[in-house]
Amino acid sequence: MCVRQSLLGLPYLVPPKGGHFKGAPAPPPASPQPRPLPKVSAPSPASREHLSRGKPEAAFYRNTELSNLYLTKSSPKSQYHCLMYYSKTIYFCWHYLTDAVRDGKNQYDRPFGISSEDLYGALYRSEEEMIKFMYFLNDFWKMYGRDVIGAFDLSPFTVIYDLGGCAGGLAQECISLYPNSTVTIYDLPKVVQVAKERFVPPEERRITFHEGDFFKDPIPEADLYILARILHDWADDKCMHLLTKIHKACKPGGGVLLVETLLNEDKTGSVDAQLFNLIMLVQTEGRVRTPAEYSKLFTAAGFREIQVKKTGKLYDAILGRK
Ligand code: SAM
Ligand code: ASE
């Protein structure tokens, strides 16, 4: 059997040559006649007893190690929330992909009957949706958090703000990799409340919170600002507004760490990057960009020494200095 990377980075299992998984019944030979469906019945009490005596090979279907790792809710690497958000929320926007391409804008009015004038008002149309989004985004950092936080040596930066830090998955990675750092999660008040209640344990003294709107409210001084999956939500003018504010607030010698999926310079890219670009079209005001497009925004806001690190995984990192 072989394991491949799927779309969106999740591993999936491919049957071995010959076409079926070990332990599963061999598929019937191809037949031109439709075959009657086999009757399916629950295992008899005797066979259940047999299974519970620890002979799982008697079952046709069971979790593989990979399924146990990524698909069970209790696993620390669980991707459960990610899959649920794709199927229960994003999928409804995809119904209107044609309209999104025609209109060149996101689709909240058609499936949900709400205006997207305030993007996060639409994404967080109920507290339940907001919490689902927070769990969804946090699942990614169980897989890729270490790669992006370790892409550059961030140890010289000790006072760090994670702007739009959400549920804090990256903040947790950051304090665990850099023992002298403290990270403040800056996000909208209702997001900060849920992050405190559900995601970040109160005894974690190196993670603090700041409630605010990064477009309207002041941004405090820091050595490093993390912008993970923020700029892809917005058109260039809003990105410029935010980056310019950050540049003003940043200590001299400080910087910005951008974490995003990147397209190639010629706008080709991995299937994941192309799919994310379409998701950004149906769900946000932004898009997936190339390293040169981000470098241009950074430079225009006053940042210099811009370095791009491709991680080879779903998300890459760009560091700019003041
Ligand atoms: N950085 C996190 C990550 O990568 O998992 C979350 C990324 S999420 C796509 C965007 C985040 O920005 C959300 O947590 C959202 O609440 C926050 N956000 C959106 N608009 C904001 C604003 N005006 N001020 C502060 N935070 C905002
Ligand atoms: C957002 C990120 C996502 C807004 C809506 C979204 C994702 C799915 N829907 O900021 C996550 C995956 N996409 C990217 C580009 O990382």
GROMACS .gro file of C-alpha atoms and ligand atoms in nm:
model
  365
    1MET     CA    1   0.000   0.000   0.000
    2CYS     CA    2   0.128   0.349  -0.059
    3VAL     CA    3   0.064   0.682   0.112
    4ARG     CA    4   0.037   0.998  -0.094
    5GLN     CA    5  -0.011   1.365  -0.019
    6SER     CA    6  -0.364   1.460  -0.113
    7LEU     CA    7  -0.507   1.792  -0.214
    8LEU     CA    8  -0.478   2.024   0.085
    9GLY     CA    9  -0.194   1.820   0.225
   10LEU     CA   10  -0.382   1.542   0.397
   11PRO     CA   11  -0.237   1.199   0.343
   12TYR     CA   12  -0.460   0.939   0.191
   13LEU     CA   13  -0.424   0.571   0.130
   14VAL     CA   14  -0.406   0.420  -0.209
   15PRO     CA   15  -0.479   0.052  -0.258
   16PRO     CA   16  -0.182  -0.157  -0.370
   17LYS     CA   17  -0.150  -0.272  -0.731
   18GLY     CA   18  -0.423  -0.525  -0.785
   19GLY     CA   19  -0.665  -0.278  -0.647
   20HIS     CA   20  -0.773  -0.352  -0.291
   21PHE     CA   21  -0.660  -0.301   0.063
   22LYS     CA   22  -0.513  -0.584   0.266
   23GLY     CA   23  -0.788  -0.736   0.475
   24ALA     CA   24  -1.064  -0.617   0.243
   25PRO     CA   25  -1.243  -0.863   0.018
   26ALA     CA   26  -1.113  -0.888  -0.337
   27PRO     CA   27  -1.337  -0.693  -0.574
   28PRO     CA   28  -1.553  -0.909  -0.799
   29PRO     CA   29  -1.428  -0.960  -1.155
   30ALA     CA   30  -1.564  -0.708  -1.403
   31SER     CA   31  -1.899  -0.823  -1.524
   32PRO     CA   32  -2.117  -0.682  -1.798
   33GLN     CA   33  -2.431  -0.775  -1.602
   34PRO     CA   34  -2.548  -0.559  -1.310
   35ARG     CA   35  -2.504  -0.767  -0.999
   36PRO     CA   36  -2.758  -0.776  -0.718
   37LEU     CA   37  -2.638  -0.582  -0.415
   38PRO     CA   38  -2.510  -0.809  -0.139
   39LYS     CA   39  -2.710  -0.812   0.181
   40VAL     CA   40  -2.526  -0.635   0.463
   41SER     CA   41  -2.589  -0.742   0.815
   42ALA     CA   42  -2.447  -0.655   1.153
   43PRO     CA   43  -2.194  -0.906   1.285
   44SER     CA   44  -2.354  -1.189   1.480
   45PRO     CA   45  -2.295  -1.188   1.858
   46ALA     CA   46  -2.047  -1.471   1.802
   47SER     CA   47  -1.838  -1.277   1.552
   48ARG     CA   48  -1.851  -0.963   1.770
   49GLU     CA   49  -1.713  -1.166   2.057
   50HIS     CA   50  -1.443  -1.291   1.825
   51LEU     CA   51  -1.347  -0.935   1.730
   52SER     CA   52  -1.338  -0.816   2.087
   53ARG     CA   53  -1.086  -1.090   2.166
   54GLY     CA   54  -0.836  -0.884   1.972
   55LYS     CA   55  -0.838  -1.042   1.629
   56PRO     CA   56  -0.902  -0.734   1.418
   57GLU     CA   57  -0.799  -0.914   1.099
   58ALA     CA   58  -1.139  -1.078   1.109
   59ALA     CA   59  -1.297  -0.737   1.028
   60PHE     CA   60  -1.320  -0.615   0.670
   61TYR     CA   61  -1.281  -0.248   0.759
   62ARG     CA   62  -1.085  -0.080   1.031
   63ASN     CA   63  -0.886   0.240   1.082
   64THR     CA   64  -0.533   0.241   0.949
   65GLU     CA   65  -0.264   0.406   1.159
   66LEU     CA   66  -0.294   0.718   0.944
   67SER     CA   67  -0.670   0.735   0.994
   68ASN     CA   68  -0.620   0.702   1.369
   69LEU     CA   69  -0.367   0.984   1.356
   70TYR     CA   70  -0.559   1.235   1.143
   71LEU     CA   71  -0.925   1.139   1.141
   72THR     CA   72  -1.010   1.050   1.499
   73LYS     CA   73  -1.124   1.344   1.709
   74SER     CA   74  -0.912   1.250   2.009
   75SER     CA   75  -0.577   1.244   1.825
   76PRO     CA   76  -0.350   1.547   1.888
   77LYS     CA   77  -0.303   1.570   1.509
   78SER     CA   78  -0.675   1.535   1.434
   79GLN     CA   79  -0.796   1.704   1.113
   80TYR     CA   80  -1.160   1.647   1.203
   81HIS     CA   81  -1.256   2.015   1.226
   82CYS     CA   82  -1.078   2.089   0.902
   83LEU     CA   83  -1.274   1.825   0.711
   84MET     CA   84  -1.603   1.932   0.871
   85TYR     CA   85  -1.552   2.298   0.779
   86TYR     CA   86  -1.469   2.206   0.420
   87SER     CA   87  -1.780   1.994   0.387
   88LYS     CA   88  -2.027   2.200   0.591
   89THR     CA   89  -1.928   2.558   0.508
   90ILE     CA   90  -1.684   2.599   0.221
   91TYR     CA   91  -1.868   2.346   0.007
   92PHE     CA   92  -2.181   2.567   0.010
   93CYS     CA   93  -1.985   2.859  -0.130
   94TRP     CA   94  -1.840   2.630  -0.399
   95HIS     CA   95  -2.192   2.573  -0.529
   96TYR     CA   96  -2.167   2.932  -0.654
   97LEU     CA   97  -1.818   2.913  -0.804
   98THR     CA   98  -1.949   3.010  -1.149
   99ASP     CA   99  -2.114   3.320  -1.001
  100ALA     CA  100  -1.796   3.401  -0.808
  101VAL     CA  101  -1.591   3.385  -1.129
  102ARG     CA  102  -1.847   3.600  -1.314
  103ASP     CA  103  -1.885   3.858  -1.034
  104GLY     CA  104  -1.518   3.842  -0.929
  105LYS     CA  105  -1.627   3.836  -0.566
  106ASN     CA  106  -1.718   3.616  -0.273
  107GLN     CA  107  -2.051   3.442  -0.235
  108TYR     CA  108  -2.231   3.483   0.096
  109ASP     CA  109  -2.556   3.632  -0.028
  110ARG     CA  110  -2.654   3.334  -0.245
  111PRO     CA  111  -2.603   3.038  -0.005
  112PHE     CA  112  -2.653   3.218   0.327
  113GLY     CA  113  -2.856   3.527   0.240
  114ILE     CA  114  -2.613   3.764   0.410
  115SER     CA  115  -2.413   4.061   0.293
  116SER     CA  116  -2.037   4.030   0.282
  117GLU     CA  117  -1.974   4.402   0.313
  118ASP     CA  118  -1.813   4.327   0.648
  119LEU     CA  119  -1.612   4.015   0.559
  120TYR     CA  120  -1.565   3.884   0.912
  121GLY     CA  121  -1.925   3.975   0.992
  122ALA     CA  122  -2.014   3.721   0.721
  123LEU     CA  123  -1.753   3.458   0.814
  124TYR     CA  124  -1.860   3.490   1.180
  125ARG     CA  125  -2.234   3.508   1.105
  126SER     CA  126  -2.301   3.320   1.428
  127GLU     CA  127  -2.090   3.235   1.730
  128GLU     CA  128  -2.110   2.871   1.623
  129GLU     CA  129  -1.966   2.952   1.277
  130MET     CA  130  -1.689   3.156   1.435
  131ILE     CA  131  -1.590   2.871   1.666
  132LYS     CA  132  -1.596   2.622   1.377
  133PHE     CA  133  -1.366   2.854   1.180
  134MET     CA  134  -1.128   2.881   1.476
  135TYR     CA  135  -1.102   2.503   1.519
  136PHE     CA  136  -1.068   2.462   1.142
  137LEU     CA  137  -0.775   2.701   1.114
  138ASN     CA  138  -0.605   2.566   1.422
  139ASP     CA  139  -0.601   2.212   1.278
  140PHE     CA  140  -0.355   2.326   1.008
  141TRP     CA  141  -0.093   2.431   1.263
  142LYS     CA  142  -0.086   2.080   1.414
  143MET     CA  143   0.053   1.975   1.075
  144TYR     CA  144   0.251   2.278   0.956
  145GLY     CA  145   0.305   2.508   1.256
  146ARG     CA  146   0.659   2.394   1.329
  147ASP     CA  147   0.768   2.431   0.964
  148VAL     CA  148   0.661   2.793   0.936
  149ILE     CA  149   0.773   2.907   1.280
  150GLY     CA  150   1.109   2.736   1.227
  151ALA     CA  151   1.159   2.864   0.871
  152PHE     CA  152   1.369   3.156   1.002
  153ASP     CA  153   1.567   3.195   1.324
  154LEU     CA  154   1.327   3.413   1.524
  155SER     CA  155   1.523   3.391   1.850
  156PRO     CA  156   1.641   3.759   1.834
  157PHE     CA  157   1.276   3.869   1.856
  158THR     CA  158   1.133   3.842   2.205
  159VAL     CA  159   0.825   4.067   2.206
  160ILE     CA  160   0.600   3.919   1.941
  161TYR     CA  161   0.247   4.014   1.831
  162ASP     CA  162   0.045   3.761   1.634
  163LEU     CA  163  -0.194   3.992   1.448
  164GLY     CA  164  -0.519   3.806   1.379
  165GLY     CA  165  -0.373   3.530   1.597
  166CYS     CA  166  -0.712   3.359   1.631
  167ALA     CA  167  -0.706   3.037   1.839
  168GLY     CA  168  -0.335   3.061   1.907
  169GLY     CA  169  -0.198   2.748   1.737
  170LEU     CA  170   0.100   2.941   1.596
  171ALA     CA  171   0.154   3.132   1.921
  172GLN     CA  172   0.188   2.797   2.101
  173GLU     CA  173   0.441   2.674   1.844
  174CYS     CA  174   0.634   2.999   1.875
  175ILE     CA  175   0.677   2.993   2.253
  176SER     CA  176   0.770   2.627   2.244
  177LEU     CA  177   1.041   2.679   1.980
  178TYR     CA  178   1.175   3.011   2.118
  179PRO     CA  179   1.202   2.992   2.499
  180ASN     CA  180   1.267   3.366   2.543
  181SER     CA  181   0.966   3.482   2.346
  182THR     CA  182   0.629   3.609   2.461
  183VAL     CA  183   0.342   3.623   2.213
  184THR     CA  184   0.039   3.850   2.226
  185ILE     CA  185  -0.260   3.733   2.026
  186TYR     CA  186  -0.423   4.043   1.876
  187ASP     CA  187  -0.771   3.973   1.743
  188LEU     CA  188  -1.133   4.089   1.744
  189PRO     CA  189  -1.282   4.090   2.098
  190LYS     CA  190  -1.518   3.796   2.047
  191VAL     CA  191  -1.237   3.584   1.900
  192VAL     CA  192  -1.006   3.667   2.191
  193GLN     CA  193  -1.277   3.565   2.438
  194VAL     CA  194  -1.320   3.222   2.278
  195ALA     CA  195  -0.943   3.175   2.242
  196LYS     CA  196  -0.907   3.234   2.618
  197GLU     CA  197  -1.200   3.011   2.710
  198ARG     CA  198  -1.131   2.717   2.482
  199PHE     CA  199  -0.785   2.718   2.330
  200VAL     CA  200  -0.510   2.872   2.542
  201PRO     CA  201  -0.475   2.743   2.900
  202PRO     CA  202  -0.473   3.028   3.158
  203GLU     CA  203  -0.149   2.899   3.312
  204GLU     CA  204   0.030   2.973   2.982
  205ARG     CA  205   0.183   3.301   3.101
  206ARG     CA  206   0.388   3.360   2.784
  207ILE     CA  207   0.077   3.403   2.572
  208THR     CA  208  -0.125   3.718   2.633
  209PHE     CA  209  -0.417   3.880   2.450
  210HIS     CA  210  -0.508   4.213   2.299
  211GLU     CA  211  -0.861   4.286   2.181
  212GLY     CA  212  -0.879   4.518   1.884
  213ASP     CA  213  -0.945   4.586   1.519
  214PHE     CA  214  -0.610   4.597   1.340
  215PHE     CA  215  -0.747   4.827   1.069
  216LYS     CA  216  -0.891   5.087   1.309
  217ASP     CA  217  -0.726   5.054   1.652
  218PRO     CA  218  -0.365   5.122   1.754
  219ILE     CA  219  -0.109   4.844   1.710
  220PRO     CA  220   0.137   4.832   2.003
  221GLU     CA  221   0.515   4.835   1.962
  222ALA     CA  222   0.689   4.496   1.922
  223ASP     CA  223   1.003   4.325   1.786
  224LEU     CA  224   0.814   4.098   1.553
  225TYR     CA  225   0.465   4.086   1.405
  226ILE     CA  226   0.331   3.758   1.275
  227LEU     CA  227   0.081   3.788   0.990
  228ALA     CA  228  -0.033   3.433   0.925
  229ARG     CA  229  -0.305   3.388   0.664
  230ILE     CA  230  -0.414   3.751   0.706
  231LEU     CA  231  -0.313   3.929   0.385
  232HIS     CA  232  -0.471   3.660   0.164
  233ASP     CA  233  -0.811   3.778   0.293
  234TRP     CA  234  -0.771   4.132   0.160
  235ALA     CA  235  -0.719   4.334  -0.157
  236ASP     CA  236  -0.393   4.528  -0.199
  237ASP     CA  237  -0.521   4.859  -0.057
  238LYS     CA  238  -0.618   4.702   0.277
  239CYS     CA  239  -0.291   4.505   0.290
  240MET     CA  240  -0.100   4.830   0.237
  241HIS     CA  241  -0.298   5.006   0.510
  242LEU     CA  242  -0.219   4.727   0.758
  243LEU     CA  243   0.149   4.688   0.662
  244THR     CA  244   0.208   5.064   0.685
  245LYS     CA  245   0.055   5.071   1.035
  246ILE     CA  246   0.273   4.779   1.139
  247HIS     CA  247   0.585   4.947   1.001
  248LYS     CA  248   0.513   5.257   1.212
  249ALA     CA  249   0.463   5.049   1.527
  250CYS     CA  250   0.762   4.816   1.472
  251LYS     CA  251   1.085   4.867   1.671
  252PRO     CA  252   1.387   4.952   1.453
  253GLY     CA  253   1.556   4.622   1.369
  254GLY     CA  254   1.226   4.442   1.420
  255GLY     CA  255   1.030   4.268   1.149
  256VAL     CA  256   0.723   4.102   1.007
  257LEU     CA  257   0.684   3.728   0.952
  258LEU     CA  258   0.432   3.654   0.680
  259VAL     CA  259   0.290   3.303   0.660
  260GLU     CA  260   0.103   3.221   0.342
  261THR     CA  261   0.062   2.970   0.063
  262LEU     CA  262   0.257   3.110  -0.233
  263LEU     CA  263   0.203   3.084  -0.606
  264ASN     CA  264   0.499   3.059  -0.844
  265GLU     CA  265   0.603   3.387  -1.005
  266ASP     CA  266   0.431   3.288  -1.332
  267LYS     CA  267   0.105   3.229  -1.135
  268THR     CA  268   0.125   2.853  -1.171
  269GLY     CA  269   0.142   2.662  -0.847
  270SER     CA  270   0.061   2.347  -0.657
  271VAL     CA  271  -0.295   2.216  -0.674
  272ASP     CA  272  -0.329   2.325  -0.311
  273ALA     CA  273  -0.228   2.683  -0.393
  274GLN     CA  274  -0.468   2.696  -0.689
  275LEU     CA  275  -0.752   2.553  -0.482
  276PHE     CA  276  -0.686   2.798  -0.199
  277ASN     CA  277  -0.696   3.076  -0.454
  278LEU     CA  278  -1.047   2.968  -0.555
  279ILE     CA  279  -1.148   2.938  -0.189
  280MET     CA  280  -1.025   3.293  -0.136
  281LEU     CA  281  -1.238   3.399  -0.432
  282VAL     CA  282  -1.560   3.241  -0.303
  283GLN     CA  283  -1.501   3.327   0.066
  284THR     CA  284  -1.293   3.645   0.102
  285GLU     CA  285  -1.185   3.975  -0.058
  286GLY     CA  286  -0.832   3.851  -0.125
  287ARG     CA  287  -0.629   3.600  -0.320
  288VAL     CA  288  -0.319   3.384  -0.312
  289ARG     CA  289  -0.015   3.586  -0.421
  290THR     CA  290   0.337   3.529  -0.553
  291PRO     CA  291   0.652   3.611  -0.350
  292ALA     CA  292   0.715   3.913  -0.578
  293GLU     CA  293   0.364   4.048  -0.511
  294TYR     CA  294   0.420   4.024  -0.134
  295SER     CA  295   0.771   4.172  -0.163
  296LYS     CA  296   0.627   4.469  -0.350
  297LEU     CA  297   0.371   4.530  -0.073
  298PHE     CA  298   0.640   4.495   0.197
  299THR     CA  299   0.875   4.735   0.019
  300ALA     CA  300   0.602   4.993  -0.038
  301ALA     CA  301   0.523   4.984   0.335
  302GLY     CA  302   0.891   5.049   0.419
  303PHE     CA  303   1.023   4.700   0.500
  304ARG     CA  304   1.361   4.586   0.362
  305GLU     CA  305   1.586   4.276   0.355
  306ILE     CA  306   1.292   4.067   0.244
  307GLN     CA  307   1.364   3.694   0.254
  308VAL     CA  308   1.139   3.422   0.117
  309LYS     CA  309   1.153   3.066   0.254
  310LYS     CA  310   0.963   2.790   0.078
  311THR     CA  311   0.901   2.510   0.324
  312GLY     CA  312   0.799   2.252   0.063
  313LYS     CA  313   0.471   2.210   0.254
  314LEU     CA  314   0.138   2.388   0.243
  315TYR     CA  315   0.252   2.722   0.388
  316ASP     CA  316   0.565   2.927   0.323
  317ALA     CA  317   0.723   3.215   0.514
  318ILE     CA  318   0.849   3.563   0.424
  319LEU     CA  319   1.048   3.781   0.665
  320GLY     CA  320   1.085   4.158   0.621
  321ARG     CA  321   1.288   4.392   0.847
  322LYS     CA  322   1.239   4.753   0.955
  323SAM     N1  323  -0.353   3.384   1.197
  323SAM     C1  324  -0.447   3.279   1.223
  323SAM     C2  325  -0.407   3.149   1.158
  323SAM     O1  326  -0.330   3.151   1.063
  323SAM     O2  327  -0.458   3.045   1.201
  323SAM     C3  328  -0.588   3.316   1.178
  323SAM     C4  329  -0.604   3.353   1.035
  323SAM     S1  330  -0.772   3.394   0.994
  323SAM     C5  331  -0.777   3.361   0.828
  323SAM     C6  332  -0.779   3.570   1.006
  323SAM     C7  333  -0.781   3.619   1.149
  323SAM     O3  334  -0.784   3.762   1.147
  323SAM     C8  335  -0.903   3.575   1.226
  323SAM     O4  336  -0.864   3.528   1.352
  323SAM     C9  337  -0.985   3.701   1.238
  323SAM     O5  338  -1.068   3.703   1.352
  323SAM    C10  339  -0.879   3.806   1.240
  323SAM     N2  340  -0.927   3.938   1.198
  323SAM    C11  341  -1.002   3.967   1.090
  323SAM     N3  342  -1.025   4.100   1.082
  323SAM    C12  343  -0.963   4.154   1.188
  323SAM    C13  344  -0.949   4.288   1.234
  323SAM     N4  345  -1.005   4.389   1.169
  323SAM     N5  346  -0.877   4.309   1.346
  323SAM    C14  347  -0.819   4.206   1.413
  323SAM     N6  348  -0.827   4.077   1.374
  323SAM    C15  349  -0.899   4.052   1.262
  324ASE     C1  350  -0.929   3.246   0.533
  324ASE     C2  351  -0.870   3.123   0.521
  324ASE     C3  352  -0.948   3.019   0.474
  324ASE     C4  353  -1.063   3.269   0.502
  324ASE     C5  354  -1.142   3.165   0.457
  324ASE     C6  355  -1.084   3.040   0.443
  324ASE     C7  356  -0.919   2.885   0.449
  324ASE     C8  357  -1.034   2.828   0.399
  324ASE     N1  358  -1.134   2.923   0.397
  324ASE     O1  359  -0.851   3.349   0.573
  324ASE     C9  360  -0.791   2.818   0.480
  324ASE    C10  361  -0.714   2.773   0.369
  324ASE     N2  362  -0.678   2.875   0.276
  324ASE    C11  363  -0.561   2.940   0.278
  324ASE    C12  364  -0.536   3.033   0.166
  324ASE     O2  365  -0.478   2.923   0.365
   0.00000   0.00000   0.00000
